[in-house]
Coordinates of C-alpha atoms and ligand atoms in Angstrom, one line a residue:
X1415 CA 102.4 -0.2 3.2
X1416 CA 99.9 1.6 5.1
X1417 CA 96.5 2.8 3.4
X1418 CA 96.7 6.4 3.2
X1419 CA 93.8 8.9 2.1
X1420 CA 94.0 11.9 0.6
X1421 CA 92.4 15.2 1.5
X1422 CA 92.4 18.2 -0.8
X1423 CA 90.4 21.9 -0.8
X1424 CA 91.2 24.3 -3.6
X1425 CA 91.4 28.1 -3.9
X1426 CA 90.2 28.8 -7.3
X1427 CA 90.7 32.4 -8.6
X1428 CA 88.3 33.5 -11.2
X1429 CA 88.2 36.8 -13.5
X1430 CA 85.5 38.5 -13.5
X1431 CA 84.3 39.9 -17.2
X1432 CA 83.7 43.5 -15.9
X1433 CA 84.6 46.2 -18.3
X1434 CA 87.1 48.0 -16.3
X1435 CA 89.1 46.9 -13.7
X1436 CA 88.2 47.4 -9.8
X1437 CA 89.5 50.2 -8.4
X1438 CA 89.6 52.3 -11.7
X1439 CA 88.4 53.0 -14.9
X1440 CA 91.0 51.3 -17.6
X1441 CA 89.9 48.2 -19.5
X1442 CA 90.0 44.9 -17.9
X1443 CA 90.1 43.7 -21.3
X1444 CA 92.4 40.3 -21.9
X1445 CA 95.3 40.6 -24.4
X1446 CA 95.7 44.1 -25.4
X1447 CA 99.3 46.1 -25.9
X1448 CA 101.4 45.4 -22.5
X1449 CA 100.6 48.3 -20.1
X1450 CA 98.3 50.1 -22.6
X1451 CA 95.6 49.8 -20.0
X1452 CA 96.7 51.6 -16.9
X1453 CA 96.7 54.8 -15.0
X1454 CA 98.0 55.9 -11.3
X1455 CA 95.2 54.1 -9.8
X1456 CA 96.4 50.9 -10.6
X1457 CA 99.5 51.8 -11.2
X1458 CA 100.0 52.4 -7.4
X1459 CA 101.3 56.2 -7.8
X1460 CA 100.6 57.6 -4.1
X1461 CA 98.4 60.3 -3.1
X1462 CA 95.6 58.1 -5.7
X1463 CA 92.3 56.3 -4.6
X1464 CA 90.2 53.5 -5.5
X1465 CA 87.1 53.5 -6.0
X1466 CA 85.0 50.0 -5.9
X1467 CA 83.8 49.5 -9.5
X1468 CA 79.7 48.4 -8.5
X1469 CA 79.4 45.9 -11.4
X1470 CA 82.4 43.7 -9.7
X1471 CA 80.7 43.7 -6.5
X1472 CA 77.3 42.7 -8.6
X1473 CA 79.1 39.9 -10.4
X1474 CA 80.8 38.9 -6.8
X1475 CA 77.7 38.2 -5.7
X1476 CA 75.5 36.8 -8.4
X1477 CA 78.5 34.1 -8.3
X1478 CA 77.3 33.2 -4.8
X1479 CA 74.0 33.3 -5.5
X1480 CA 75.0 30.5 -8.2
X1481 CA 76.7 28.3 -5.7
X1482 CA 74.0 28.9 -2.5
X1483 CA 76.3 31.2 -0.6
X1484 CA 75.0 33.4 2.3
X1485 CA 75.6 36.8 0.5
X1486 CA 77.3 39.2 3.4
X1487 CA 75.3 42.5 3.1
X1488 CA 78.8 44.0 4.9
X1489 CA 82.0 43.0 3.9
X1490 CA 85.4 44.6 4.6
X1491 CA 88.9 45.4 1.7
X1492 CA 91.8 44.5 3.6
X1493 CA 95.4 45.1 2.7
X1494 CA 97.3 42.3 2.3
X1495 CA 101.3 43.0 2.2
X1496 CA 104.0 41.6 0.5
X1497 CA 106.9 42.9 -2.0
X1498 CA 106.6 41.8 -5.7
X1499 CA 107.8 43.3 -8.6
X1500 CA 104.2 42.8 -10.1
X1501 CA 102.6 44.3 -7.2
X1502 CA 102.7 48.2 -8.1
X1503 CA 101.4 49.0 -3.8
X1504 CA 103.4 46.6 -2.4
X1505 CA 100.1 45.1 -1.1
X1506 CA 96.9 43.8 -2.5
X1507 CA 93.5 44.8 -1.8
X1508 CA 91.5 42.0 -1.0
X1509 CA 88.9 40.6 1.8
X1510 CA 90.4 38.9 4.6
X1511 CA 87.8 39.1 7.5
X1512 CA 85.1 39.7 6.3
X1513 CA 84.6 38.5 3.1
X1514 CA 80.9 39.2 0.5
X1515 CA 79.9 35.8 0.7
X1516 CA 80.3 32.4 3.2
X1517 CA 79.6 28.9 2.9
X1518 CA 77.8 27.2 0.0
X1519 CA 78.2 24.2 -1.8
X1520 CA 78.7 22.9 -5.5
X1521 CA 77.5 19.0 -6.1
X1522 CA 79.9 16.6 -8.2
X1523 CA 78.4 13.5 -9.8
X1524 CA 81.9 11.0 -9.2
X1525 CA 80.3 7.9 -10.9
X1526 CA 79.5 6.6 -7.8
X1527 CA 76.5 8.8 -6.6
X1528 CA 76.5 12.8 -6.0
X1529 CA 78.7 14.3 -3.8
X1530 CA 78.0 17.7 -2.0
X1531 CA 81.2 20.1 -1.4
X1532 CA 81.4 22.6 0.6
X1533 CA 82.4 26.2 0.3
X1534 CA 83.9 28.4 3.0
X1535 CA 83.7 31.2 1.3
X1536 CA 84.1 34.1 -1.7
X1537 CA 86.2 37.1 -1.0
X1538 CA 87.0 39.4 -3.7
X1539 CA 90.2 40.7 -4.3
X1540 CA 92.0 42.7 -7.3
X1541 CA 94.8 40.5 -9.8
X1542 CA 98.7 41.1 -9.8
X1543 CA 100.4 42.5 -13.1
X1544 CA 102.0 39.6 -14.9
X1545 CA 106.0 39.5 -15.0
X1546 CA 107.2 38.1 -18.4
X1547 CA 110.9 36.3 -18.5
X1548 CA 112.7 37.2 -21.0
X1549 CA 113.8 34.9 -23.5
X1550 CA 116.9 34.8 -25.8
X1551 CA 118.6 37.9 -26.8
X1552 CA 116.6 39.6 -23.2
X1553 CA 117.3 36.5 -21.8
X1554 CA 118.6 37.6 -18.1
X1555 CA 115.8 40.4 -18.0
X1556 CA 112.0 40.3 -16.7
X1557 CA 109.4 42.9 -18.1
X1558 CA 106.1 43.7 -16.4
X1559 CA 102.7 44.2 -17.5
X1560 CA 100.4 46.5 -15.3
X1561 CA 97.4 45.5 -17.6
X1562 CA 96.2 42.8 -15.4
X1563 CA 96.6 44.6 -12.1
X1564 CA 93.9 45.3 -10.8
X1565 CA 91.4 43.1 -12.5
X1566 CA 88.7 41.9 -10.4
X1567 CA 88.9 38.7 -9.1
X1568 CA 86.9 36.6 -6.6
X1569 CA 88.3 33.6 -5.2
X1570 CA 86.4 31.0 -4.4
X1571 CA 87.7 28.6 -1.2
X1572 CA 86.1 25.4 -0.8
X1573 CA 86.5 23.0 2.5
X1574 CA 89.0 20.5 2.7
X1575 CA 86.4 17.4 1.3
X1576 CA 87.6 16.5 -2.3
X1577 CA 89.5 13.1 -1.8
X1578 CA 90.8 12.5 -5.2
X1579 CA 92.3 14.2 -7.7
X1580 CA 89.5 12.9 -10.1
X1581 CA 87.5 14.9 -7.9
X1582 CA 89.2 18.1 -7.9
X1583 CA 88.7 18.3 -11.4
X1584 CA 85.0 17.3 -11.5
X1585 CA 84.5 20.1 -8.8
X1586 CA 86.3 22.5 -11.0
X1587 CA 84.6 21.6 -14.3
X1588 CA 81.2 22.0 -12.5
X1589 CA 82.6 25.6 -10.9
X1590 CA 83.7 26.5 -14.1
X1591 CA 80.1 25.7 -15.8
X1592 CA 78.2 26.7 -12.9
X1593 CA 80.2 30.3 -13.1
X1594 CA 79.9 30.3 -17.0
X1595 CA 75.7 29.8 -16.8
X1596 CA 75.8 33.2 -14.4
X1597 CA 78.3 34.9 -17.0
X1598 CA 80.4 36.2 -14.6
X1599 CA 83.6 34.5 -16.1
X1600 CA 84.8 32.9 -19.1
X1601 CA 86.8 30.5 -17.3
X1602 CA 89.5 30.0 -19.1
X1603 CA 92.1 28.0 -17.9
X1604 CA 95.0 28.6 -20.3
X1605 CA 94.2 32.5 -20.7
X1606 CA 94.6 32.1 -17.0
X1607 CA 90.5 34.3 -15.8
X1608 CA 90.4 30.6 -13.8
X1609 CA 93.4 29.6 -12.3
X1610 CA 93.6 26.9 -9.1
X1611 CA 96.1 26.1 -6.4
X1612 CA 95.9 22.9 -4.8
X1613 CA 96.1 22.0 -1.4
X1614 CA 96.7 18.5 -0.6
X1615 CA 97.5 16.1 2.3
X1616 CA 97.0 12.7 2.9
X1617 CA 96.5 10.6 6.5
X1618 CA 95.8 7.7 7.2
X1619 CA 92.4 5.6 6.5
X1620 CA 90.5 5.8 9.6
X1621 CA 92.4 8.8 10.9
X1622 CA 89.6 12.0 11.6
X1623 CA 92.6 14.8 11.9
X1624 CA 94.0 16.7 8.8
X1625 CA 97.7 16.0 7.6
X1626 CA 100.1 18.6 7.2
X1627 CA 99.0 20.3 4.1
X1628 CA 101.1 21.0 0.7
X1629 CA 99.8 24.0 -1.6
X1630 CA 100.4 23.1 -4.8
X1631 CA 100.8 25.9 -8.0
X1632 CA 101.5 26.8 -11.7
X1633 CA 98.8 24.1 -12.8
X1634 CA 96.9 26.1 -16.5
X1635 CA 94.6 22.7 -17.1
X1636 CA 92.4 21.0 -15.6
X1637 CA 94.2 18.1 -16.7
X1638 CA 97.0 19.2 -14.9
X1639 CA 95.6 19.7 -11.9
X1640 CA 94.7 16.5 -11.9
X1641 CA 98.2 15.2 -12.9
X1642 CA 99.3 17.4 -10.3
X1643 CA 97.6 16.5 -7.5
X1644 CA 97.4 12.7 -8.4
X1645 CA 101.5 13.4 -8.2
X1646 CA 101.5 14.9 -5.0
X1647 CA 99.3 12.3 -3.3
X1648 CA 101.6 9.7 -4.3
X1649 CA 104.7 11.5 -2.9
X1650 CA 103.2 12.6 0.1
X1651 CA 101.7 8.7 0.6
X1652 CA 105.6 7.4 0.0
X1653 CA 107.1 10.1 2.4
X1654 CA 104.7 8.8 5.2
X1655 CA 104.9 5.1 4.7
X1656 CA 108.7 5.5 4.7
X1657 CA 108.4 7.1 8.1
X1658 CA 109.4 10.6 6.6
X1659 CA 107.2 13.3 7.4
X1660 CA 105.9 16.2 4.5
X1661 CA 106.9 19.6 5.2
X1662 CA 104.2 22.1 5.2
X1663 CA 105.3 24.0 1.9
X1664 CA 104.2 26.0 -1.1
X1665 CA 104.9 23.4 -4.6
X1666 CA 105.3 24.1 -8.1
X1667 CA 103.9 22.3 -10.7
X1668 CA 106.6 21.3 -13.7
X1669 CA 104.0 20.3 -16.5
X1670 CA 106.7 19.1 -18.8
X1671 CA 108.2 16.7 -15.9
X1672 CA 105.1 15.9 -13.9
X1673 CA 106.4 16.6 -10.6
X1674 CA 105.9 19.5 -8.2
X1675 CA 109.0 21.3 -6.7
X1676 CA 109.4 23.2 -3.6
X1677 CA 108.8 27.0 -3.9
X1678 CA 108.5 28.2 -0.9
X1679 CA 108.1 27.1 2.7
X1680 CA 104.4 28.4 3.6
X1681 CA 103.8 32.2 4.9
X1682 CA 102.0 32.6 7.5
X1683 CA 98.2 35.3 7.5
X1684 CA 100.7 37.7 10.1
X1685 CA 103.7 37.9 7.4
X1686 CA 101.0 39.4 5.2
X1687 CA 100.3 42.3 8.1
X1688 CA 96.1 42.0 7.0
X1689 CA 94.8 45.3 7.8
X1690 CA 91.1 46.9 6.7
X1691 CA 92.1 49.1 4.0
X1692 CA 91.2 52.6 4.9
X1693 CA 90.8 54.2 1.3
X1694 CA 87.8 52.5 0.9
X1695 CA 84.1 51.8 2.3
X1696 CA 83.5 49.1 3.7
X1697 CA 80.6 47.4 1.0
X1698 CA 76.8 47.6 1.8
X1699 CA 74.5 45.4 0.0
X1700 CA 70.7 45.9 0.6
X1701 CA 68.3 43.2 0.5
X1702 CA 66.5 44.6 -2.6
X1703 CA 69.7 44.9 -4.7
X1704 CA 70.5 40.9 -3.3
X1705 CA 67.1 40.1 -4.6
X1706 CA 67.3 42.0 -7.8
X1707 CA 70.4 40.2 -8.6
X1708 CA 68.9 36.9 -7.2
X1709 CA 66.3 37.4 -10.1
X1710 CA 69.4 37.2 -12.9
X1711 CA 70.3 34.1 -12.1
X1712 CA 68.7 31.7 -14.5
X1713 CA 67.6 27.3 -14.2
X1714 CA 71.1 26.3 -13.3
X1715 CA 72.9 22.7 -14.3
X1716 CA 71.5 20.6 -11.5
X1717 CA 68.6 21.5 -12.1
X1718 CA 68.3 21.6 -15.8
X1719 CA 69.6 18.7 -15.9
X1720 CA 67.0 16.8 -13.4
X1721 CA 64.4 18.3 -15.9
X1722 CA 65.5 17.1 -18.8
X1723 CA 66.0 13.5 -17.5
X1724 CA 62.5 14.0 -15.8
X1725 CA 60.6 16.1 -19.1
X1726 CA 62.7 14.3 -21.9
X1727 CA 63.8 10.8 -20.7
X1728 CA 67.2 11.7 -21.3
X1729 CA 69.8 9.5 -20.1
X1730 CA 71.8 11.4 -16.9
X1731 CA 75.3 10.8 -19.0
X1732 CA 73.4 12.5 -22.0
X1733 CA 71.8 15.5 -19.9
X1734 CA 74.7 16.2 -18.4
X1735 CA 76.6 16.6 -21.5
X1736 CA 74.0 19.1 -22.8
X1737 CA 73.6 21.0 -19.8
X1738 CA 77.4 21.4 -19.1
X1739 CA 77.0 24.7 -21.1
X1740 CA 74.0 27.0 -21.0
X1741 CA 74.5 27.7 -24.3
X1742 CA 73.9 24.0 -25.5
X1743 CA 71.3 23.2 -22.9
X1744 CA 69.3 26.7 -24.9
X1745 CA 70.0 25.3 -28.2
X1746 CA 68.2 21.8 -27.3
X1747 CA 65.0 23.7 -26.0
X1748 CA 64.9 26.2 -28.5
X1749 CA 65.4 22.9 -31.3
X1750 CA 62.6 21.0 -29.1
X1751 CA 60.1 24.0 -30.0
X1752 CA 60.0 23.1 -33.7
X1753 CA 60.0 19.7 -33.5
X1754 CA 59.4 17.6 -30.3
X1755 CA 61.6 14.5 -30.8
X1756 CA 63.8 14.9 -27.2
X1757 CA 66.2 12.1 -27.7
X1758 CA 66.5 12.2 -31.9
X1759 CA 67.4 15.9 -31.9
X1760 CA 69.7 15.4 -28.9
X1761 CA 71.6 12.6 -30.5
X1762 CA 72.4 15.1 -33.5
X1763 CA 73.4 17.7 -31.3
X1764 CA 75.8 15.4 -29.0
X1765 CA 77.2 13.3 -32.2
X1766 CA 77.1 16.2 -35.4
X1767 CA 76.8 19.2 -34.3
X1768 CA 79.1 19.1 -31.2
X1769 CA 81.9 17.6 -33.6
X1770 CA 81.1 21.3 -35.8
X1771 CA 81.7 23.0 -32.7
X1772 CA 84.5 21.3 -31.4
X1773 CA 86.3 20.8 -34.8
X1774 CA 85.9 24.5 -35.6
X1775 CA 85.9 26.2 -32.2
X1776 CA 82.6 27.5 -32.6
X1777 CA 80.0 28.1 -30.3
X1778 CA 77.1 26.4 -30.8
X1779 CA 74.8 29.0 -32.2
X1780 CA 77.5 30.2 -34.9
X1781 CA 77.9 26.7 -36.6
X1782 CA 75.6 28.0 -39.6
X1783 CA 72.8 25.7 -37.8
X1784 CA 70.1 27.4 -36.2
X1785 CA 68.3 25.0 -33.7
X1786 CA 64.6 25.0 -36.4
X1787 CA 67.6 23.6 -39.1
X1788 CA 68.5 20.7 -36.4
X1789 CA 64.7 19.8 -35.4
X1790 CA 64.1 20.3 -39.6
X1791 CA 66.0 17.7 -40.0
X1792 CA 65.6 15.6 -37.3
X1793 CA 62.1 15.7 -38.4
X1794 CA 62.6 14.7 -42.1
X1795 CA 64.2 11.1 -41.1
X1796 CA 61.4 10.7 -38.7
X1797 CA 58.9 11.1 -41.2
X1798 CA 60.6 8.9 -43.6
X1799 CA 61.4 11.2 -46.2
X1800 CA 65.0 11.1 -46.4
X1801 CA 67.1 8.4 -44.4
X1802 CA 69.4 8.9 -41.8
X1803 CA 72.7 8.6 -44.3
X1804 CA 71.0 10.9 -46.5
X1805 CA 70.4 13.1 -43.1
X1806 CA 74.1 13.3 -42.8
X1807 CA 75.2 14.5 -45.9
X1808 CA 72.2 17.4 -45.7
X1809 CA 73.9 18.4 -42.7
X1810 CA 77.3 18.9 -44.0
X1811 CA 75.9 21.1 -46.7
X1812 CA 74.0 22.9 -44.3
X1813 CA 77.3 23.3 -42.4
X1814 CA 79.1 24.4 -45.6
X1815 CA 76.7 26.6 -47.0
X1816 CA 74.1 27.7 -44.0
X1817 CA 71.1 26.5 -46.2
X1818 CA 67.6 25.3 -44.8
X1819 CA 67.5 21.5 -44.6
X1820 CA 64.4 21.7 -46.7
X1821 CA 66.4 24.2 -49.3
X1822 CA 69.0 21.4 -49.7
X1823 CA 66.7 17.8 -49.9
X1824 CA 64.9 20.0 -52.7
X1825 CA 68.0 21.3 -54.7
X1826 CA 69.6 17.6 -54.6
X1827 CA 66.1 16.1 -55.4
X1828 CA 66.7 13.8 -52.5
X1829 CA 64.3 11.2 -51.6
X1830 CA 64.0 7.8 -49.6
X1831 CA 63.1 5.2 -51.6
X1832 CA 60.3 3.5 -49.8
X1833 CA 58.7 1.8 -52.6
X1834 CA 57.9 -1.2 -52.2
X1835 CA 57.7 -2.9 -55.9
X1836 CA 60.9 -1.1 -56.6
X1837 CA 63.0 -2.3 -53.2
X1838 CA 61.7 -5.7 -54.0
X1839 CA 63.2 -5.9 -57.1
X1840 CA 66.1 -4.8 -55.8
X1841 CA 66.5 -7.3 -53.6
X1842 CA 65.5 -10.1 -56.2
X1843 CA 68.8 -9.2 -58.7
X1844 CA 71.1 -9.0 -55.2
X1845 CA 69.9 -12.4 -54.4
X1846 CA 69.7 -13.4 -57.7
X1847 CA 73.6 -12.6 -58.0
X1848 CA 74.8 -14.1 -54.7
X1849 CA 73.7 -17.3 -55.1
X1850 CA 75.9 -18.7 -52.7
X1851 CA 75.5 -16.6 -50.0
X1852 CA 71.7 -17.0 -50.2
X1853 CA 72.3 -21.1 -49.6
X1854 CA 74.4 -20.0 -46.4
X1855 CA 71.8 -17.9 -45.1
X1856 CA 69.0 -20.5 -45.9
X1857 CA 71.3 -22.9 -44.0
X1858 CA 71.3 -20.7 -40.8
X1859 CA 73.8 -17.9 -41.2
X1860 CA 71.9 -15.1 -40.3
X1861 CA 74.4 -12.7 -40.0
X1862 CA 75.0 -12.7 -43.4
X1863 CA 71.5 -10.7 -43.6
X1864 CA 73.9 -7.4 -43.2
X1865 CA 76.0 -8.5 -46.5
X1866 CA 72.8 -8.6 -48.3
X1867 CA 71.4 -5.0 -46.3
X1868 CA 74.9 -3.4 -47.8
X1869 CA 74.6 -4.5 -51.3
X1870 CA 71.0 -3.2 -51.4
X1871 CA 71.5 0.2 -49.9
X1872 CA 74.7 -0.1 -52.2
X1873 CA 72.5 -0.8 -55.4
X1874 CA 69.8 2.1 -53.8
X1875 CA 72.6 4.7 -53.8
X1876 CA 72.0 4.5 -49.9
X1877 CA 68.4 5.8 -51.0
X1878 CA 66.6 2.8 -49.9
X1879 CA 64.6 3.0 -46.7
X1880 CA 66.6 0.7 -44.2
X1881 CA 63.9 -1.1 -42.0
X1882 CA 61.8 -1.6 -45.2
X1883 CA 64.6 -3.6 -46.5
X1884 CA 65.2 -5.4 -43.8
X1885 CA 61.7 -6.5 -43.9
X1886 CA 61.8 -7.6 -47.7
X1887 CA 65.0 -9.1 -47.1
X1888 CA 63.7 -11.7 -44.3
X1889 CA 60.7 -12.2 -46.3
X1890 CA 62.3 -13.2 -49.6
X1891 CA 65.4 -15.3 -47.9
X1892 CA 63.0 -17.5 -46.1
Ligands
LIG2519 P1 96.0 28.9 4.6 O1 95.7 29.8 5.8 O2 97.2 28.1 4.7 O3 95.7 29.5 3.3 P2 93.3 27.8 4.8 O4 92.8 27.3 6.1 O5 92.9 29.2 4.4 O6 94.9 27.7 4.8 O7 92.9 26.8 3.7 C1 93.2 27.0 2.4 C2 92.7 25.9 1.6 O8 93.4 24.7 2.0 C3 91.2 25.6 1.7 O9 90.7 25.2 0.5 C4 91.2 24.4 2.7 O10 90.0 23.6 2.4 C5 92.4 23.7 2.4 N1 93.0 22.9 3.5 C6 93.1 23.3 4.7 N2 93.7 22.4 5.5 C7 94.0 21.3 4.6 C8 94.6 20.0 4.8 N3 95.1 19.6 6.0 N4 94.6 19.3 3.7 C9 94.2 19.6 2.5 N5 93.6 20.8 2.3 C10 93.5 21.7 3.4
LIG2520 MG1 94.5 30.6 2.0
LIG2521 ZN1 93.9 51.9 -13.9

């Protein structure tokens, strides 16, 4: 079989968290009462007009400031036409020619070195209404809610460079927390304010020209664009090799079965009939309001992360776990102020806390642990005073109860034992009573040194000081 390679670019569709919507003034809030929040604007009633909602715009481009696009100071709404029962005009406002921002980039770390890909560009656009399918008794019937019409969206088009699917979904992880820092979207994939279609082809390894191209849809995870796209690679690798050829097509994505099906066979830009839409301005941006919005946009990942490898001797695996969200990558800096232990306090965030906020779908500043609580604590098994086991079970009550680590090692009169007269005698009645693993070990079974660590930290209440016994361990078993 021949070698093929795949070639992929994704259109990613992001919500942007304005208050209202873009073209009017209802909520754009997620998940109220079906078509509670509309009004002729977005309704489509005719004889209405839109007018551009500024903070969209503002989000639109603080978004390409994030990902180093060349912010358009004209760009042009288009209509773009096609019947849908979700589609109140019968065509959607968007930016076809000239569009707020081109080019840019996003890097992916793939394991094997960083990767640079490229954007074309950022248009924004407004959202569709949702159709609902009926189910039992309305089964046969489809309802529509106008609530999401007209929700600004921007979507983000990068050039066709990912080559597998595991790098589709690094470059949409990295979007999502790249777009996230900026707080111009939640991102969230299953309440759909980031959803992706994949386009995919494969060629041949050597071969400079694109294949024909396969969009794939319908994919709510990342995980199943990944599945998705993995799928279609394989399909489209089979077709070829069998002599077949793939047919330039628009794919579903069937989670439950893990295959794509045909949808439709790809439009084409004229079936759309793009023209500038001439209800509204085309937008203006100045280069003061450009650079008063470039001023919002705070240390991003890449950079945060190179910092705290460079400032903290991080490891790039643990960095980029705390600065895949801004919130966490605060948190450790704020933590570091009280107590300047880089590596201990970012081990209790990556292994304790980050279970907290995971387990309980927190974020990481409502856990009931305040970063001073983390350094606190961090800084009392340091300093000796109570050991790391005893560290653990202050931070569950700190967890349960939002107490001060200091509050809770002086309520439970908790204390290492790090004395040494009484660890020494300790240590005497445990080898006193294991007679025969103490002739082992003196016989050259060293690993039974960890039996004889257990029983004493057993005997201590898991009070004693670990390296100290240790110490008098060796010491008395020579
Ligand atoms: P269309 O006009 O069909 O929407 P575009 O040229 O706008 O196509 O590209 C849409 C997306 O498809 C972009 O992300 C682009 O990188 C990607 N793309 C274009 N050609 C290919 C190809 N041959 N294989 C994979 N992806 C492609
Ligand atoms: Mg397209
Ligand atoms: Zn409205």
């Amino acid at each position: 079989m021949k070698e093929f390679e795949a070639v992929i670019g994704l259109e990613v569709h992001v919500q942007l968290n304005t208050a209202s919507k873009i073209f009017c003034a209802c909520s754009a809030e997620f998940g109220a009462e079906p078509n509670s929040h509309v009004c002729p604007v977005c309704m489509g009633f005719p004889g209405t007009l839109p007018v551009l909602n500024k903070a969209a715009a503002d989000k639109a481009v603080q978004a390409g400031l994030a990902l180093g696009c060349n912010i358009q100071k004209f760009s042009i709404f288009d209509r773009k036409s096609y019947f849908y029962p979700d589609l109140p005009k019968a065509y959607q406002i968007t930016q076809m020619f000239y569009p707020i921002c081109l080019g840019g980039f996003l890097n992916i770390d793939t394991g094997n070195g960083e990767r640079r890909i490229n954007l074309t560009r950022i248009h924004m656009e407004e959202d569709a209404g949702k159709l609902i399918h009926g189910e039992g008794e309305a089964a046969g019937y489809s309802y529509v809610d106008f609530n999401r019409a007209s929700v600004p969206l921007i979507e983000i088009v990068s050039e066709p460079e990912l080559r597998s699917a595991e790098e589709a979904k690094l470059y949409l992880q990295k979007l999502r927390t790249v777009l996230r820092y900026v707080k111009v979207s939640d991102c969230n994939m299953e309440e759909g304010s980031l959803r992706c279609d994949a386009n995919v082809s494969v060629r041949p390894i050597g071969e400079t020209k694109l294949g024909t191209k396969v969009e794939i849809k319908n994919m709510n995870s990342f995980r199943s664009v990944q599945r998705a796209i993995e799928y279609e690679i394989a399909r489209q690798s089979e077709a070829l090799s069998e002599g077949g050829i793939v047919r330039q097509e628009t794919r579903l994505w069937d989670n439950d079965r893990g295959i794509t099906l045909p949808m439709r066979s790809k439009e084409n830009a004229h079936d759309y009939r793009y023209f500038p839409d001439p209800d509204l301005f085309p937008l203006k941006l100045t280069d003061e309001k450009i650079e008063r919005l470039r001023r919002t946009i705070p240390e991003l990942p890449d950079s945060r992360k190179g910092r705290f490898m460079g400032e903290y001797g991080l490891s790039a695996q643990d960095a980029d776990l705390l600065v895949s969200e801004k919130d966490y990558a605060d948190y450790y800096e704020t933590a570091l102020k009280t107590h300047k232990s880089p590596k201990g306090i970012a081990n209790w965030i990556m292994s304790e806390l980050l279970r907290v906020v995971n387990d309980k779908n927190l974020g990481i500043f409502e856990t009931g642990i305040p970063p001073e609580s983390i350094a606190k604590l961090v800084a009392l098994i340091e300093s000796g005073a109570i050991s790391g086991k005893q560290g653990k079970e202050v931070f569950a009550e700190a967890v349960k109860t939002g107490k001060t680590p200091d509050a809770i090692v002086r309520e439970k009169g908790m204390s290492q034992l790090s004395d040494k007269g009484e660890l020494y005698g300790i240590v005497e009645s445990v080898i006193r009573e294991n007679p025969n693993e103490t002739e082992r070990f003196k016989n050259g079974e060293e690993k039974l040194l960890g039996f004889f660590v257990g029983l004493v930290m057993k005997e201590s209440r898991g009070k004693a000081n670990p390296k100290m016994v240790n110490d008098i361990l060796k010491e008395t078993l020579k």
